[in-house]
Short mmCIF file of C-alpha atoms in Angstrom, two decimals:
data_model
loop_
_atom_site.label_atom_id
_atom_site.label_comp_id
_atom_site.label_asym_id
_atom_site.label_seq_id
_atom_site.Cartn_x
_atom_site.Cartn_y
_atom_site.Cartn_z
CA MET Y 1 79.24 -27.28 108.90
CA LYS Y 2 80.10 -24.17 106.89
CA ASN Y 3 77.80 -21.10 106.75
CA THR Y 4 76.82 -20.37 103.18
CA VAL Y 5 74.94 -17.43 101.72
CA VAL Y 6 72.04 -18.34 99.50
CA GLU Y 7 72.72 -16.52 96.25
CA ASN Y 8 69.24 -17.09 94.87
CA ALA Y 9 67.39 -15.63 97.87
CA PRO Y 10 64.19 -13.75 97.02
CA PRO Y 11 64.51 -9.97 96.74
CA GLU Y 12 63.80 -7.92 99.85
CA VAL Y 13 60.88 -5.97 98.46
CA GLY Y 14 60.16 -4.35 101.82
CA VAL Y 15 63.37 -2.31 101.83
CA ALA Y 16 62.70 -0.88 98.38
CA LEU Y 17 58.99 -0.40 99.09
CA GLN Y 18 59.64 1.63 102.23
CA ARG Y 19 62.40 3.70 100.56
CA LEU Y 20 60.18 4.54 97.56
CA ARG Y 21 57.11 5.24 99.72
CA LEU Y 22 59.01 7.59 102.04
CA ALA Y 23 60.75 9.34 99.13
CA ARG Y 24 57.30 10.22 97.82
CA GLY Y 25 56.06 11.44 101.21
CA LEU Y 26 53.38 8.76 101.39
CA THR Y 27 52.05 7.15 104.55
CA LEU Y 28 51.11 3.47 104.63
CA GLU Y 29 47.48 4.61 104.52
CA ASP Y 30 48.12 6.78 101.42
CA LEU Y 31 49.79 3.91 99.56
CA SER Y 32 47.08 1.50 100.68
CA ARG Y 33 44.40 3.75 99.17
CA ILE Y 34 46.30 4.33 95.92
CA ALA Y 35 47.42 0.72 95.34
CA GLY Y 36 44.37 -1.06 96.72
CA VAL Y 37 46.50 -3.15 99.11
CA SER Y 38 45.64 -3.33 102.80
CA LYS Y 39 47.65 -1.22 105.22
CA SER Y 40 48.46 -4.27 107.35
CA MET Y 41 49.79 -6.15 104.29
CA LEU Y 42 51.96 -3.17 103.35
CA SER Y 43 53.35 -3.03 106.89
CA GLN Y 44 54.15 -6.76 106.80
CA ILE Y 45 55.88 -6.42 103.42
CA GLU Y 46 57.99 -3.47 104.61
CA ARG Y 47 59.05 -5.42 107.72
CA GLU Y 48 59.90 -8.45 105.51
CA LYS Y 49 57.23 -10.49 107.35
CA ALA Y 50 55.35 -11.22 104.13
CA ASN Y 51 56.30 -11.66 100.49
CA PRO Y 52 53.90 -9.99 98.03
CA THR Y 53 52.47 -11.86 95.07
CA ILE Y 54 53.42 -10.73 91.57
CA ALA Y 55 49.97 -9.10 91.26
CA ILE Y 56 50.44 -7.09 94.48
CA THR Y 57 54.01 -6.16 93.50
CA TRP Y 58 52.73 -4.93 90.13
CA ARG Y 59 50.00 -2.84 91.82
CA LEU Y 60 52.53 -1.33 94.22
CA ALA Y 61 54.97 -0.52 91.40
CA ASN Y 62 52.19 1.19 89.42
CA ALA Y 63 51.02 3.13 92.48
CA LEU Y 64 54.58 4.33 93.11
CA GLY Y 65 55.18 5.12 89.43
CA VAL Y 66 58.15 2.76 89.10
CA GLY Y 67 58.93 -0.36 87.10
CA LEU Y 68 58.78 -3.79 88.73
CA GLY Y 69 62.58 -4.02 88.60
CA GLU Y 70 63.02 -0.94 90.76
CA LEU Y 71 60.65 -2.32 93.40
CA LEU Y 72 62.42 -5.70 93.37
CA ASN Y 73 65.83 -4.04 93.83
CA SER Y 74 66.55 -3.29 97.49
CA SER Y 75 69.66 -1.19 96.80
CA ALA Y 76 69.27 2.55 96.33
CA PRO Y 77 69.07 3.48 92.63
CA GLU Y 78 71.49 5.86 90.96
CA MET Y 79 70.15 9.38 90.66
CA GLU Y 80 68.53 9.95 87.30
CA THR Y 81 68.43 13.32 85.65
CA ILE Y 82 65.41 12.31 83.60
CA ARG Y 83 62.93 9.66 84.71
CA LEU Y 84 60.80 8.35 81.86
CA LEU Y 85 57.57 6.45 82.44
CA GLU Y 86 56.39 4.00 79.85
CA PRO Y 87 52.65 4.12 79.13
CA HIS Y 88 52.07 0.87 81.06
CA GLU Y 89 53.76 2.42 84.13
CA THR Y 90 51.22 5.25 84.38
CA PRO Y 91 48.69 4.25 87.05
CA THR Y 92 45.08 4.24 85.90
CA LEU Y 93 41.79 4.26 87.74
CA PRO Y 94 39.29 2.45 85.53
CA GLY Y 95 35.68 3.38 86.02
CA ASN Y 96 34.30 1.05 83.37
CA HIS Y 97 30.97 0.84 85.19
CA ALA Y 98 30.50 4.60 84.70
CA GLY Y 99 32.25 4.98 81.33
CA TYR Y 100 35.40 6.77 82.46
CA MET Y 101 39.12 6.16 82.81
CA LEU Y 102 41.52 8.36 84.78
CA ARG Y 103 45.26 8.19 84.11
CA ILE Y 104 47.26 9.53 87.06
CA LEU Y 105 49.79 11.89 85.46
CA GLY Y 106 51.14 13.52 88.61
CA PRO Y 107 53.75 11.97 90.90
CA MET Y 108 52.39 9.96 93.82
CA GLU Y 109 54.26 12.06 96.38
CA LEU Y 110 51.92 14.96 95.56
CA ALA Y 111 48.73 12.92 96.01
CA GLY Y 112 46.39 14.68 98.41
CA LYS Y 113 48.05 18.05 97.69
CA PHE Y 114 48.20 18.63 93.95
CA GLU Y 115 47.02 16.01 91.45
CA TRP Y 116 46.57 15.90 87.70
CA TYR Y 117 44.87 13.36 85.51
CA GLU Y 118 43.96 12.58 81.94
CA LEU Y 119 40.24 11.87 81.87
CA GLN Y 120 38.62 9.80 79.12
CA LEU Y 121 34.84 9.68 79.10
CA ALA Y 122 32.91 7.35 76.82
CA SER Y 123 29.70 8.59 75.22
CA LYS Y 124 27.18 9.08 78.06
CA GLY Y 125 29.98 8.37 80.59
CA GLU Y 126 30.15 10.18 83.92
CA LEU Y 127 32.71 10.86 86.65
CA ALA Y 128 30.69 11.79 89.75
CA SER Y 129 32.43 12.87 92.96
CA SER Y 130 31.38 13.50 96.52
CA PRO Y 131 32.58 16.77 98.03
CA HIS Y 132 36.34 16.88 98.65
CA ASP Y 133 37.94 18.57 101.67
CA PRO Y 134 36.99 22.25 102.24
CA GLY Y 135 38.84 24.63 99.91
CA THR Y 136 39.64 21.98 97.27
CA THR Y 137 39.36 23.26 93.69
CA GLU Y 138 39.42 21.49 90.33
CA HIS Y 139 40.51 22.77 86.94
CA LEU Y 140 39.12 20.95 83.90
CA THR Y 141 40.33 21.55 80.33
CA VAL Y 142 38.63 19.73 77.45
CA ILE Y 143 41.08 18.33 74.88
CA SER Y 144 38.54 16.70 72.56
CA GLY Y 145 34.77 16.45 72.45
CA SER Y 146 32.58 18.44 74.79
CA LEU Y 147 31.63 17.93 78.40
CA GLU Y 148 28.91 18.91 80.81
CA LEU Y 149 29.94 19.95 84.32
CA GLU Y 150 27.57 19.95 87.29
CA VAL Y 151 28.71 21.56 90.55
CA GLY Y 152 26.13 21.82 93.30
CA ASN Y 153 22.98 22.83 91.39
CA GLN Y 154 24.76 24.60 88.48
CA ILE Y 155 25.36 22.97 85.08
CA LYS Y 156 27.71 24.31 82.37
CA LYS Y 157 28.80 22.97 78.98
CA ILE Y 158 32.51 23.05 78.04
CA LYS Y 159 33.67 22.77 74.42
CA THR Y 160 37.02 21.58 73.04
CA GLY Y 161 39.77 23.92 74.26
CA GLY Y 162 37.60 25.38 77.01
CA SER Y 163 38.40 25.24 80.72
CA ALA Y 164 36.36 25.34 83.91
CA ARG Y 165 37.56 26.16 87.40
CA TYR Y 166 35.30 25.24 90.28
CA SER Y 167 34.93 24.41 93.95
CA ALA Y 168 35.30 20.68 94.45
CA ASP Y 169 34.12 20.81 98.05
CA LEU Y 170 30.58 20.49 96.67
CA PRO Y 171 29.09 17.41 94.98
CA HIS Y 172 30.22 17.53 91.35
CA ALA Y 173 30.01 15.48 88.17
CA ILE Y 174 31.64 15.56 84.74
CA ARG Y 175 29.54 14.03 81.95
CA ASN Y 176 29.96 13.35 78.25
CA PRO Y 177 26.60 14.03 76.59
CA GLY Y 178 28.13 13.50 73.12
CA LYS Y 179 28.14 10.47 70.81
CA THR Y 180 31.94 10.05 70.77
CA GLU Y 181 34.61 9.76 73.46
CA ALA Y 182 35.75 13.00 75.13
CA ARG Y 183 39.17 13.66 76.69
CA ALA Y 184 40.20 16.25 79.25
CA LEU Y 185 42.92 17.21 81.69
CA LEU Y 186 41.81 17.44 85.30
CA VAL Y 187 43.88 19.18 87.97
CA VAL Y 188 42.89 18.92 91.65
CA VAL Y 189 44.33 21.39 94.16
CA HIS Y 190 43.84 20.50 97.83
CA ARG Y 191 44.05 23.26 100.46
#
């Protein structure tokens, strides 16, 4: 009997997943947190012991900031001078229960070091955060609407075009007291 290669074999997602994760300086734990996929599942995928569903593959591609095709391609991609992201490729953290949406604008390899987001807050929406690691700071610039910022026991109002810089190693919350949606850029610097 002759050995034949199956030409329609499924893609080896694990090879591409590991290459992309390592290129971004992410641990399995980092990617697990960002993508919402268990660390053990990620490990199995990378070792080609498990095949991810389309939904998991989509979540991983979004978390890594790549298209599905790049994750399904196990060969190394050609170097690009300019890498464009389509709007649907920008990972988002929906907080519908609290009236906010965060679009992750920064590259995943900087997560935990330097992060930037577009924040959309519905009327009466709130993004409340527990204290981050010691020395972490946040920089908030209002693009439209106005926001209320509470850090520790201090509260300040920020108008369109205004910025606030504050310690994020204290409990803090960003609120939209207005009647229309507010938008802001949020930069987080970890020390």
